[in-house]
Amino acid sequence: MDNEKEKKTGRPEKFVEFVIGLCQKDKGAAAALRRADNPATEYQSWEYLAGFNIDLENPFERIPYATIAAAISRAKAERNGSAGIGKAIAYCYDDKSASDQAKARLRRLLACDSVKEACRILRPLFSLIDSKAAVTIDYSRLLKDLIDFGYDSNKVKTKWATDFYRHAAESATEEVEA
């Protein structure tokens, strides 16, 4: 049982390391992976996803892995980050989680009903985060969340909201202490 749990928790981390290493070594692979989250061009990344034993016939597995691979490749990530998706969204704005725009983006993500929809909504968020946030996403944690989304979406959404709003509480505490 413990080995089974270790496999499940270790696979997202290993995949993120695999993609980062692959993108650094092979520009062609990086280009193919950048297109992995576009339904019209995702087939170009299947060679690399299949190389990591991703079940290409299972959209609940293929789409989250493809989305994360595309995000890593586009961001030209050199390492896995530590920021959850909620924190990363908040850090795109000066007011952090007090920003109405940040709240609207989070609400749209939380309104998703399926893994496919969540991955589609994340795509433009990755571009925003790469250009504005001073944090790097924890891709392995986000991948695990996307995989779990199909089983317990409310738990995943709660994690994302907590990650987002936790920073509002931290900011308020810092202002009171100052």
PDB file of N, CA and C in Angstrom, residues 15-114:
ATOM      1  N   PHE A  15       7.517  13.480 -13.658  1.00  0.00           N
ATOM      2  CA  PHE A  15       7.121  13.991 -14.971  1.00  0.00           C
ATOM      3  C   PHE A  15       7.621  15.416 -15.160  1.00  0.00           C
ATOM      4  N   VAL A  16       7.469  16.249 -14.142  1.00  0.00           N
ATOM      5  CA  VAL A  16       7.927  17.640 -14.237  1.00  0.00           C
ATOM      6  C   VAL A  16       9.439  17.679 -14.463  1.00  0.00           C
ATOM      7  N   GLU A  17      10.188  16.873 -13.723  1.00  0.00           N
ATOM      8  CA  GLU A  17      11.639  16.795 -13.918  1.00  0.00           C
ATOM      9  C   GLU A  17      11.970  16.319 -15.332  1.00  0.00           C
ATOM     10  N   PHE A  18      11.228  15.314 -15.808  1.00  0.00           N
ATOM     11  CA  PHE A  18      11.421  14.774 -17.155  1.00  0.00           C
ATOM     12  C   PHE A  18      11.222  15.863 -18.207  1.00  0.00           C
ATOM     13  N   VAL A  19      10.132  16.617 -18.102  1.00  0.00           N
ATOM     14  CA  VAL A  19       9.818  17.653 -19.091  1.00  0.00           C
ATOM     15  C   VAL A  19      10.847  18.785 -19.033  1.00  0.00           C
ATOM     16  N   ILE A  20      11.215  19.222 -17.843  1.00  0.00           N
ATOM     17  CA  ILE A  20      12.219  20.289 -17.724  1.00  0.00           C
ATOM     18  C   ILE A  20      13.531  19.843 -18.364  1.00  0.00           C
ATOM     19  N   GLY A  21      13.971  18.644 -18.051  1.00  0.00           N
ATOM     20  CA  GLY A  21      15.208  18.123 -18.639  1.00  0.00           C
ATOM     21  C   GLY A  21      15.118  17.976 -20.148  1.00  0.00           C
ATOM     22  N   LEU A  22      13.994  17.458 -20.623  1.00  0.00           N
ATOM     23  CA  LEU A  22      13.787  17.270 -22.052  1.00  0.00           C
ATOM     24  C   LEU A  22      13.814  18.614 -22.791  1.00  0.00           C
ATOM     25  N   CYS A  23      13.152  19.611 -22.244  1.00  0.00           N
ATOM     26  CA  CYS A  23      13.103  20.934 -22.879  1.00  0.00           C
ATOM     27  C   CYS A  23      14.482  21.592 -22.921  1.00  0.00           C
ATOM     28  N   GLN A  24      15.298  21.347 -21.910  1.00  0.00           N
ATOM     29  CA  GLN A  24      16.637  21.930 -21.883  1.00  0.00           C
ATOM     30  C   GLN A  24      17.566  21.254 -22.885  1.00  0.00           C
ATOM     31  N   LYS A  25      17.339  19.955 -23.144  1.00  0.00           N
ATOM     32  CA  LYS A  25      18.222  19.199 -24.031  1.00  0.00           C
ATOM     33  C   LYS A  25      17.791  19.232 -25.491  1.00  0.00           C
ATOM     34  N   ASP A  26      16.491  19.276 -25.739  1.00  0.00           N
ATOM     35  CA  ASP A  26      15.971  19.063 -27.089  1.00  0.00           C
ATOM     36  C   ASP A  26      14.989  20.175 -27.468  1.00  0.00           C
ATOM     37  N   LYS A  27      15.435  21.080 -28.335  1.00  0.00           N
ATOM     38  CA  LYS A  27      14.592  22.215 -28.753  1.00  0.00           C
ATOM     39  C   LYS A  27      13.358  21.746 -29.536  1.00  0.00           C
ATOM     40  N   GLY A  28      13.513  20.683 -30.302  1.00  0.00           N
ATOM     41  CA  GLY A  28      12.379  20.146 -31.054  1.00  0.00           C
ATOM     42  C   GLY A  28      11.303  19.609 -30.129  1.00  0.00           C
ATOM     43  N   ALA A  29      11.730  18.915 -29.086  1.00  0.00           N
ATOM     44  CA  ALA A  29      10.776  18.402 -28.100  1.00  0.00           C
ATOM     45  C   ALA A  29      10.093  19.561 -27.383  1.00  0.00           C
ATOM     46  N   ALA A  30      10.869  20.586 -27.048  1.00  0.00           N
ATOM     47  CA  ALA A  30      10.294  21.759 -26.374  1.00  0.00           C
ATOM     48  C   ALA A  30       9.234  22.410 -27.258  1.00  0.00           C
ATOM     49  N   ALA A  31       9.516  22.508 -28.558  1.00  0.00           N
ATOM     50  CA  ALA A  31       8.542  23.098 -29.484  1.00  0.00           C
ATOM     51  C   ALA A  31       7.278  22.248 -29.563  1.00  0.00           C
ATOM     52  N   ALA A  32       7.432  20.939 -29.618  1.00  0.00           N
ATOM     53  CA  ALA A  32       6.267  20.048 -29.675  1.00  0.00           C
ATOM     54  C   ALA A  32       5.454  20.143 -28.386  1.00  0.00           C
ATOM     55  N   LEU A  33       6.137  20.218 -27.250  1.00  0.00           N
ATOM     56  CA  LEU A  33       5.433  20.287 -25.965  1.00  0.00           C
ATOM     57  C   LEU A  33       4.719  21.623 -25.777  1.00  0.00           C
ATOM     58  N   ARG A  34       5.252  22.696 -26.366  1.00  0.00           N
ATOM     59  CA  ARG A  34       4.562  23.998 -26.283  1.00  0.00           C
ATOM     60  C   ARG A  34       3.178  23.928 -26.910  1.00  0.00           C
ATOM     61  N   ARG A  35       3.012  23.034 -27.867  1.00  0.00           N
ATOM     62  CA  ARG A  35       1.727  22.891 -28.567  1.00  0.00           C
ATOM     63  C   ARG A  35       0.842  21.808 -27.957  1.00  0.00           C
ATOM     64  N   ALA A  36       1.256  21.233 -26.846  1.00  0.00           N
ATOM     65  CA  ALA A  36       0.548  20.094 -26.256  1.00  0.00           C
ATOM     66  C   ALA A  36      -0.830  20.440 -25.718  1.00  0.00           C
ATOM     67  N   ASP A  37      -1.071  21.689 -25.359  1.00  0.00           N
ATOM     68  CA  ASP A  37      -2.368  22.040 -24.774  1.00  0.00           C
ATOM     69  C   ASP A  37      -3.369  22.572 -25.793  1.00  0.00           C
ATOM     70  N   ASN A  38      -3.004  22.550 -27.063  1.00  0.00           N
ATOM     71  CA  ASN A  38      -3.910  22.976 -28.118  1.00  0.00           C
ATOM     72  C   ASN A  38      -4.484  21.709 -28.770  1.00  0.00           C
ATOM     73  N   PRO A  39      -5.798  21.522 -28.704  1.00  0.00           N
ATOM     74  CA  PRO A  39      -6.384  20.286 -29.248  1.00  0.00           C
ATOM     75  C   PRO A  39      -6.020  20.021 -30.711  1.00  0.00           C
ATOM     76  N   ALA A  40      -5.792  21.069 -31.494  1.00  0.00           N
ATOM     77  CA  ALA A  40      -5.475  20.890 -32.910  1.00  0.00           C
ATOM     78  C   ALA A  40      -4.037  20.409 -33.135  1.00  0.00           C
ATOM     79  N   THR A  41      -3.152  20.670 -32.183  1.00  0.00           N
ATOM     80  CA  THR A  41      -1.734  20.329 -32.384  1.00  0.00           C
ATOM     81  C   THR A  41      -1.172  19.414 -31.296  1.00  0.00           C
ATOM     82  N   GLU A  42      -2.001  18.987 -30.349  1.00  0.00           N
ATOM     83  CA  GLU A  42      -1.485  18.191 -29.239  1.00  0.00           C
ATOM     84  C   GLU A  42      -0.876  16.873 -29.683  1.00  0.00           C
ATOM     85  N   TYR A  43      -1.304  16.345 -30.824  1.00  0.00           N
ATOM     86  CA  TYR A  43      -0.764  15.073 -31.306  1.00  0.00           C
ATOM     87  C   TYR A  43       0.758  15.131 -31.484  1.00  0.00           C
ATOM     88  N   GLN A  44       1.303  16.327 -31.699  1.00  0.00           N
ATOM     89  CA  GLN A  44       2.753  16.474 -31.875  1.00  0.00           C
ATOM     90  C   GLN A  44       3.522  16.164 -30.595  1.00  0.00           C
ATOM     91  N   SER A  45       2.856  16.230 -29.462  1.00  0.00           N
ATOM     92  CA  SER A  45       3.510  15.964 -28.181  1.00  0.00           C
ATOM     93  C   SER A  45       3.329  14.528 -27.716  1.00  0.00           C
ATOM     94  N   TRP A  46       2.489  13.779 -28.383  1.00  0.00           N
ATOM     95  CA  TRP A  46       2.167  12.430 -27.924  1.00  0.00           C
ATOM     96  C   TRP A  46       3.389  11.532 -27.826  1.00  0.00           C
ATOM     97  N   GLU A  47       4.336  11.718 -28.721  1.00  0.00           N
ATOM     98  CA  GLU A  47       5.567  10.917 -28.683  1.00  0.00           C
ATOM     99  C   GLU A  47       6.258  11.050 -27.332  1.00  0.00           C
ATOM    100  N   TYR A  48       6.298  12.262 -26.811  1.00  0.00           N
ATOM    101  CA  TYR A  48       6.991  12.528 -25.545  1.00  0.00           C
ATOM    102  C   TYR A  48       6.143  12.117 -24.343  1.00  0.00           C
ATOM    103  N   LEU A  49       4.835  12.313 -24.454  1.00  0.00           N
ATOM    104  CA  LEU A  49       3.940  11.883 -23.375  1.00  0.00           C
ATOM    105  C   LEU A  49       3.927  10.359 -23.276  1.00  0.00           C
ATOM    106  N   ALA A  50       3.864   9.707 -24.413  1.00  0.00           N
ATOM    107  CA  ALA A  50       3.868   8.241 -24.425  1.00  0.00           C
ATOM    108  C   ALA A  50       5.200   7.712 -23.893  1.00  0.00           C
ATOM    109  N   GLY A  51       6.272   8.457 -24.116  1.00  0.00           N
ATOM    110  CA  GLY A  51       7.585   8.071 -23.596  1.00  0.00           C
ATOM    111  C   GLY A  51       7.628   8.057 -22.079  1.00  0.00           C
ATOM    112  N   PHE A  52       6.698   8.743 -21.474  1.00  0.00           N
ATOM    113  CA  PHE A  52       6.588   8.750 -20.010  1.00  0.00           C
ATOM    114  C   PHE A  52       5.430   7.856 -19.554  1.00  0.00           C
ATOM    115  N   ASN A  53       4.957   7.024 -20.435  1.00  0.00           N
ATOM    116  CA  ASN A  53       3.866   6.076 -20.158  1.00  0.00           C
ATOM    117  C   ASN A  53       2.546   6.749 -19.799  1.00  0.00           C
ATOM    118  N   ILE A  54       2.262   7.856 -20.434  1.00  0.00           N
ATOM    119  CA  ILE A  54       0.969   8.517 -20.258  1.00  0.00           C
ATOM    120  C   ILE A  54      -0.028   7.792 -21.170  1.00  0.00           C
ATOM    121  N   ASP A  55      -1.182   7.451 -20.638  1.00  0.00           N
ATOM    122  CA  ASP A  55      -2.217   6.773 -21.414  1.00  0.00           C
ATOM    123  C   ASP A  55      -2.876   7.792 -22.344  1.00  0.00           C
ATOM    124  N   LEU A  56      -2.491   7.782 -23.608  1.00  0.00           N
ATOM    125  CA  LEU A  56      -2.989   8.767 -24.569  1.00  0.00           C
ATOM    126  C   LEU A  56      -4.472   8.603 -24.876  1.00  0.00           C
ATOM    127  N   GLU A  57      -5.013   7.425 -24.632  1.00  0.00           N
ATOM    128  CA  GLU A  57      -6.434   7.186 -24.899  1.00  0.00           C
ATOM    129  C   GLU A  57      -7.326   7.663 -23.762  1.00  0.00           C
ATOM    130  N   ASN A  58      -6.738   7.989 -22.624  1.00  0.00           N
ATOM    131  CA  ASN A  58      -7.497   8.434 -21.462  1.00  0.00           C
ATOM    132  C   ASN A  58      -7.372   9.953 -21.322  1.00  0.00           C
ATOM    133  N   PRO A  59      -8.403  10.714 -21.712  1.00  0.00           N
ATOM    134  CA  PRO A  59      -8.294  12.175 -21.652  1.00  0.00           C
ATOM    135  C   PRO A  59      -8.108  12.721 -20.225  1.00  0.00           C
ATOM    136  N   PHE A  60      -8.584  11.973 -19.214  1.00  0.00           N
ATOM    137  CA  PHE A  60      -8.426  12.424 -17.834  1.00  0.00           C
ATOM    138  C   PHE A  60      -6.968  12.351 -17.393  1.00  0.00           C
ATOM    139  N   GLU A  61      -6.166  11.585 -18.096  1.00  0.00           N
ATOM    140  CA  GLU A  61      -4.733  11.523 -17.824  1.00  0.00           C
ATOM    141  C   GLU A  61      -3.962  12.368 -18.839  1.00  0.00           C
ATOM    142  N   ARG A  62      -4.284  12.212 -20.117  1.00  0.00           N
ATOM    143  CA  ARG A  62      -3.535  12.897 -21.174  1.00  0.00           C
ATOM    144  C   ARG A  62      -3.628  14.421 -21.075  1.00  0.00           C
ATOM    145  N   ILE A  63      -4.809  14.953 -20.885  1.00  0.00           N
ATOM    146  CA  ILE A  63      -4.996  16.409 -20.918  1.00  0.00           C
ATOM    147  C   ILE A  63      -4.257  17.119 -19.783  1.00  0.00           C
ATOM    148  N   PRO A  64      -4.330  16.655 -18.532  1.00  0.00           N
ATOM    149  CA  PRO A  64      -3.548  17.332 -17.487  1.00  0.00           C
ATOM    150  C   PRO A  64      -2.031  17.276 -17.737  1.00  0.00           C
ATOM    151  N   TYR A  65      -1.542  16.127 -18.152  1.00  0.00           N
ATOM    152  CA  TYR A  65      -0.102  16.008 -18.422  1.00  0.00           C
ATOM    153  C   TYR A  65       0.305  16.904 -19.591  1.00  0.00           C
ATOM    154  N   ALA A  66      -0.512  16.946 -20.631  1.00  0.00           N
ATOM    155  CA  ALA A  66      -0.212  17.794 -21.784  1.00  0.00           C
ATOM    156  C   ALA A  66      -0.236  19.273 -21.399  1.00  0.00           C
ATOM    157  N   THR A  67      -1.196  19.656 -20.579  1.00  0.00           N
ATOM    158  CA  THR A  67      -1.314  21.049 -20.143  1.00  0.00           C
ATOM    159  C   THR A  67      -0.082  21.484 -19.348  1.00  0.00           C
ATOM    160  N   ILE A  68       0.343  20.648 -18.429  1.00  0.00           N
ATOM    161  CA  ILE A  68       1.512  20.983 -17.605  1.00  0.00           C
ATOM    162  C   ILE A  68       2.779  20.977 -18.453  1.00  0.00           C
ATOM    163  N   ALA A  69       2.899  20.027 -19.372  1.00  0.00           N
ATOM    164  CA  ALA A  69       4.072  19.989 -20.253  1.00  0.00           C
ATOM    165  C   ALA A  69       4.155  21.265 -21.093  1.00  0.00           C
ATOM    166  N   ALA A  70       3.020  21.712 -21.620  1.00  0.00           N
ATOM    167  CA  ALA A  70       2.995  22.938 -22.412  1.00  0.00           C
ATOM    168  C   ALA A  70       3.364  24.153 -21.558  1.00  0.00           C
ATOM    169  N   ALA A  71       2.847  24.206 -20.338  1.00  0.00           N
ATOM    170  CA  ALA A  71       3.143  25.340 -19.451  1.00  0.00           C
ATOM    171  C   ALA A  71       4.631  25.401 -19.112  1.00  0.00           C
ATOM    172  N   ILE A  72       5.222  24.260 -18.815  1.00  0.00           N
ATOM    173  CA  ILE A  72       6.653  24.211 -18.483  1.00  0.00           C
ATOM    174  C   ILE A  72       7.479  24.638 -19.688  1.00  0.00           C
ATOM    175  N   SER A  73       7.124  24.122 -20.845  1.00  0.00           N
ATOM    176  CA  SER A  73       7.872  24.428 -22.059  1.00  0.00           C
ATOM    177  C   SER A  73       7.770  25.906 -22.430  1.00  0.00           C
ATOM    178  N   ARG A  74       6.570  26.477 -22.336  1.00  0.00           N
ATOM    179  CA  ARG A  74       6.393  27.898 -22.656  1.00  0.00           C
ATOM    180  C   ARG A  74       7.126  28.803 -21.669  1.00  0.00           C
ATOM    181  N   ALA A  75       7.110  28.422 -20.399  1.00  0.00           N
ATOM    182  CA  ALA A  75       7.754  29.240 -19.362  1.00  0.00           C
ATOM    183  C   ALA A  75       9.271  29.080 -19.386  1.00  0.00           C
ATOM    184  N   LYS A  76       9.753  28.093 -20.145  1.00  0.00           N
ATOM    185  CA  LYS A  76      11.186  27.779 -20.165  1.00  0.00           C
ATOM    186  C   LYS A  76      11.704  27.575 -18.742  1.00  0.00           C
ATOM    187  N   ALA A  77      10.902  26.845 -17.969  1.00  0.00           N
ATOM    188  CA  ALA A  77      11.220  26.607 -16.557  1.00  0.00           C
ATOM    189  C   ALA A  77      12.511  25.815 -16.426  1.00  0.00           C
ATOM    190  N   GLU A  78      13.341  26.242 -15.512  1.00  0.00           N
ATOM    191  CA  GLU A  78      14.596  25.550 -15.236  1.00  0.00           C
ATOM    192  C   GLU A  78      14.475  24.649 -14.018  1.00  0.00           C
ATOM    193  N   ARG A  79      13.395  24.858 -13.244  1.00  0.00           N
ATOM    194  CA  ARG A  79      13.152  24.044 -12.062  1.00  0.00           C
ATOM    195  C   ARG A  79      11.674  24.147 -11.720  1.00  0.00           C
ATOM    196  N   ASN A  80      11.225  23.223 -10.890  1.00  0.00           N
ATOM    197  CA  ASN A  80       9.848  23.278 -10.410  1.00  0.00           C
ATOM    198  C   ASN A  80       9.759  24.377  -9.355  1.00  0.00           C
ATOM    199  N   GLY A  81       8.685  25.133  -9.365  1.00  0.00           N
ATOM    200  CA  GLY A  81       8.528  26.214  -8.406  1.00  0.00           C
ATOM    201  C   GLY A  81       7.905  25.742  -7.108  1.00  0.00           C
ATOM    202  N   SER A  82       7.480  26.708  -6.309  1.00  0.00           N
ATOM    203  CA  SER A  82       6.883  26.371  -5.022  1.00  0.00           C
ATOM    204  C   SER A  82       5.518  27.025  -4.815  1.00  0.00           C
ATOM    205  N   ALA A  83       5.079  27.847  -5.759  1.00  0.00           N
ATOM    206  CA  ALA A  83       3.819  28.572  -5.594  1.00  0.00           C
ATOM    207  C   ALA A  83       2.642  27.766  -6.122  1.00  0.00           C
ATOM    208  N   GLY A  84       1.587  27.707  -5.333  1.00  0.00           N
ATOM    209  CA  GLY A  84       0.347  27.097  -5.787  1.00  0.00           C
ATOM    210  C   GLY A  84      -0.312  28.008  -6.808  1.00  0.00           C
ATOM    211  N   ILE A  85      -1.286  27.492  -7.530  1.00  0.00           N
ATOM    212  CA  ILE A  85      -1.940  28.282  -8.576  1.00  0.00           C
ATOM    213  C   ILE A  85      -2.674  29.487  -7.989  1.00  0.00           C
ATOM    214  N   GLY A  86      -3.252  29.350  -6.808  1.00  0.00           N
ATOM    215  CA  GLY A  86      -3.937  30.488  -6.180  1.00  0.00           C
ATOM    216  C   GLY A  86      -2.982  31.621  -5.867  1.00  0.00           C
ATOM    217  N   LYS A  87      -1.855  31.304  -5.274  1.00  0.00           N
ATOM    218  CA  LYS A  87      -0.846  32.315  -4.953  1.00  0.00           C
ATOM    219  C   LYS A  87      -0.309  32.959  -6.228  1.00  0.00           C
ATOM    220  N   ALA A  88      -0.068  32.155  -7.243  1.00  0.00           N
ATOM    221  CA  ALA A  88       0.469  32.681  -8.500  1.00  0.00           C
ATOM    222  C   ALA A  88      -0.505  33.672  -9.141  1.00  0.00           C
ATOM    223  N   ILE A  89      -1.794  33.364  -9.113  1.00  0.00           N
ATOM    224  CA  ILE A  89      -2.789  34.292  -9.658  1.00  0.00           C
ATOM    225  C   ILE A  89      -2.774  35.586  -8.851  1.00  0.00           C
ATOM    226  N   ALA A  90      -2.769  35.478  -7.535  1.00  0.00           N
ATOM    227  CA  ALA A  90      -2.771  36.664  -6.677  1.00  0.00           C
ATOM    228  C   ALA A  90      -1.546  37.544  -6.939  1.00  0.00           C
ATOM    229  N   TYR A  91      -0.389  36.933  -7.143  1.00  0.00           N
ATOM    230  CA  TYR A  91       0.849  37.683  -7.330  1.00  0.00           C
ATOM    231  C   TYR A  91       0.961  38.343  -8.704  1.00  0.00           C
ATOM    232  N   CYS A  92      -0.015  38.152  -9.558  1.00  0.00           N
ATOM    233  CA  CYS A  92      -0.030  38.839 -10.850  1.00  0.00           C
ATOM    234  C   CYS A  92      -0.505  40.281 -10.718  1.00  0.00           C
ATOM    235  N   TYR A  93      -1.051  40.632  -9.578  1.00  0.00           N
ATOM    236  CA  TYR A  93      -1.642  41.952  -9.388  1.00  0.00           C
ATOM    237  C   TYR A  93      -1.030  42.639  -8.181  1.00  0.00           C
ATOM    238  N   ASP A  94      -0.971  43.981  -8.226  1.00  0.00           N
ATOM    239  CA  ASP A  94      -0.375  44.757  -7.136  1.00  0.00           C
ATOM    240  C   ASP A  94      -1.105  44.539  -5.816  1.00  0.00           C
ATOM    241  N   ASP A  95      -2.436  44.434  -5.878  1.00  0.00           N
ATOM    242  CA  ASP A  95      -3.233  44.259  -4.658  1.00  0.00           C
ATOM    243  C   ASP A  95      -3.300  42.804  -4.200  1.00  0.00           C
ATOM    244  N   LYS A  96      -2.574  41.931  -4.877  1.00  0.00           N
ATOM    245  CA  LYS A  96      -2.557  40.495  -4.589  1.00  0.00           C
ATOM    246  C   LYS A  96      -3.986  39.952  -4.585  1.00  0.00           C
ATOM    247  N   SER A  97      -4.396  39.266  -3.539  1.00  0.00           N
ATOM    248  CA  SER A  97      -5.713  38.635  -3.541  1.00  0.00           C
ATOM    249  C   SER A  97      -6.851  39.619  -3.250  1.00  0.00           C
ATOM    250  N   ALA A  98      -6.529  40.886  -3.010  1.00  0.00           N
ATOM    251  CA  ALA A  98      -7.573  41.899  -2.846  1.00  0.00           C
ATOM    252  C   ALA A  98      -8.010  42.471  -4.193  1.00  0.00           C
ATOM    253  N   SER A  99      -7.293  42.156  -5.245  1.00  0.00           N
ATOM    254  CA  SER A  99      -7.594  42.664  -6.580  1.00  0.00           C
ATOM    255  C   SER A  99      -8.871  42.025  -7.132  1.00  0.00           C
ATOM    256  N   ASP A 100      -9.750  42.863  -7.660  1.00  0.00           N
ATOM    257  CA  ASP A 100     -10.986  42.355  -8.253  1.00  0.00           C
ATOM    258  C   ASP A 100     -10.697  41.491  -9.484  1.00  0.00           C
ATOM    259  N   GLN A 101      -9.687  41.872 -10.258  1.00  0.00           N
ATOM    260  CA  GLN A 101      -9.332  41.081 -11.441  1.00  0.00           C
ATOM    261  C   GLN A 101      -8.811  39.701 -11.030  1.00  0.00           C
ATOM    262  N   ALA A 102      -7.988  39.672 -10.000  1.00  0.00           N
ATOM    263  CA  ALA A 102      -7.462  38.390  -9.516  1.00  0.00           C
ATOM    264  C   ALA A 102      -8.602  37.515  -9.012  1.00  0.00           C
ATOM    265  N   LYS A 103      -9.534  38.110  -8.281  1.00  0.00           N
ATOM    266  CA  LYS A 103     -10.682  37.344  -7.777  1.00  0.00           C
ATOM    267  C   LYS A 103     -11.525  36.800  -8.927  1.00  0.00           C
ATOM    268  N   ALA A 104     -11.704  37.606  -9.971  1.00  0.00           N
ATOM    269  CA  ALA A 104     -12.492  37.163 -11.125  1.00  0.00           C
ATOM    270  C   ALA A 104     -11.818  35.986 -11.822  1.00  0.00           C
ATOM    271  N   ARG A 105     -10.517  36.037 -11.951  1.00  0.00           N
ATOM    272  CA  ARG A 105      -9.786  34.930 -12.596  1.00  0.00           C
ATOM    273  C   ARG A 105      -9.879  33.653 -11.748  1.00  0.00           C
ATOM    274  N   LEU A 106      -9.744  33.811 -10.440  1.00  0.00           N
ATOM    275  CA  LEU A 106      -9.866  32.650  -9.558  1.00  0.00           C
ATOM    276  C   LEU A 106     -11.283  32.081  -9.622  1.00  0.00           C
ATOM    277  N   ARG A 107     -12.292  32.950  -9.568  1.00  0.00           N
ATOM    278  CA  ARG A 107     -13.681  32.481  -9.624  1.00  0.00           C
ATOM    279  C   ARG A 107     -13.957  31.707 -10.911  1.00  0.00           C
ATOM    280  N   ARG A 108     -13.390  32.179 -12.023  1.00  0.00           N
ATOM    281  CA  ARG A 108     -13.595  31.474 -13.296  1.00  0.00           C
ATOM    282  C   ARG A 108     -12.973  30.082 -13.238  1.00  0.00           C
ATOM    283  N   LEU A 109     -11.789  29.979 -12.641  1.00  0.00           N
ATOM    284  CA  LEU A 109     -11.135  28.684 -12.503  1.00  0.00           C
ATOM    285  C   LEU A 109     -11.950  27.772 -11.584  1.00  0.00           C
ATOM    286  N   LEU A 110     -12.470  28.334 -10.501  1.00  0.00           N
ATOM    287  CA  LEU A 110     -13.242  27.541  -9.548  1.00  0.00           C
ATOM    288  C   LEU A 110     -14.600  27.115 -10.106  1.00  0.00           C
ATOM    289  N   ALA A 111     -15.071  27.794 -11.135  1.00  0.00           N
ATOM    290  CA  ALA A 111     -16.363  27.462 -11.736  1.00  0.00           C
ATOM    291  C   ALA A 111     -16.274  26.275 -12.701  1.00  0.00           C
ATOM    292  N   CYS A 112     -15.089  25.794 -12.954  1.00  0.00           N
ATOM    293  CA  CYS A 112     -14.904  24.687 -13.896  1.00  0.00           C
ATOM    294  C   CYS A 112     -15.572  23.414 -13.370  1.00  0.00           C
ATOM    295  N   ASP A 113     -16.169  22.680 -14.304  1.00  0.00           N
ATOM    296  CA  ASP A 113     -16.866  21.445 -13.947  1.00  0.00           C
ATOM    297  C   ASP A 113     -16.107  20.192 -14.352  1.00  0.00           C
ATOM    298  N   SER A 114     -15.075  20.347 -15.165  1.00  0.00           N
ATOM    299  CA  SER A 114     -14.346  19.171 -15.639  1.00  0.00           C
ATOM    300  C   SER A 114     -12.851  19.474 -15.729  1.00  0.00           C
TER     301      SER A 114
END
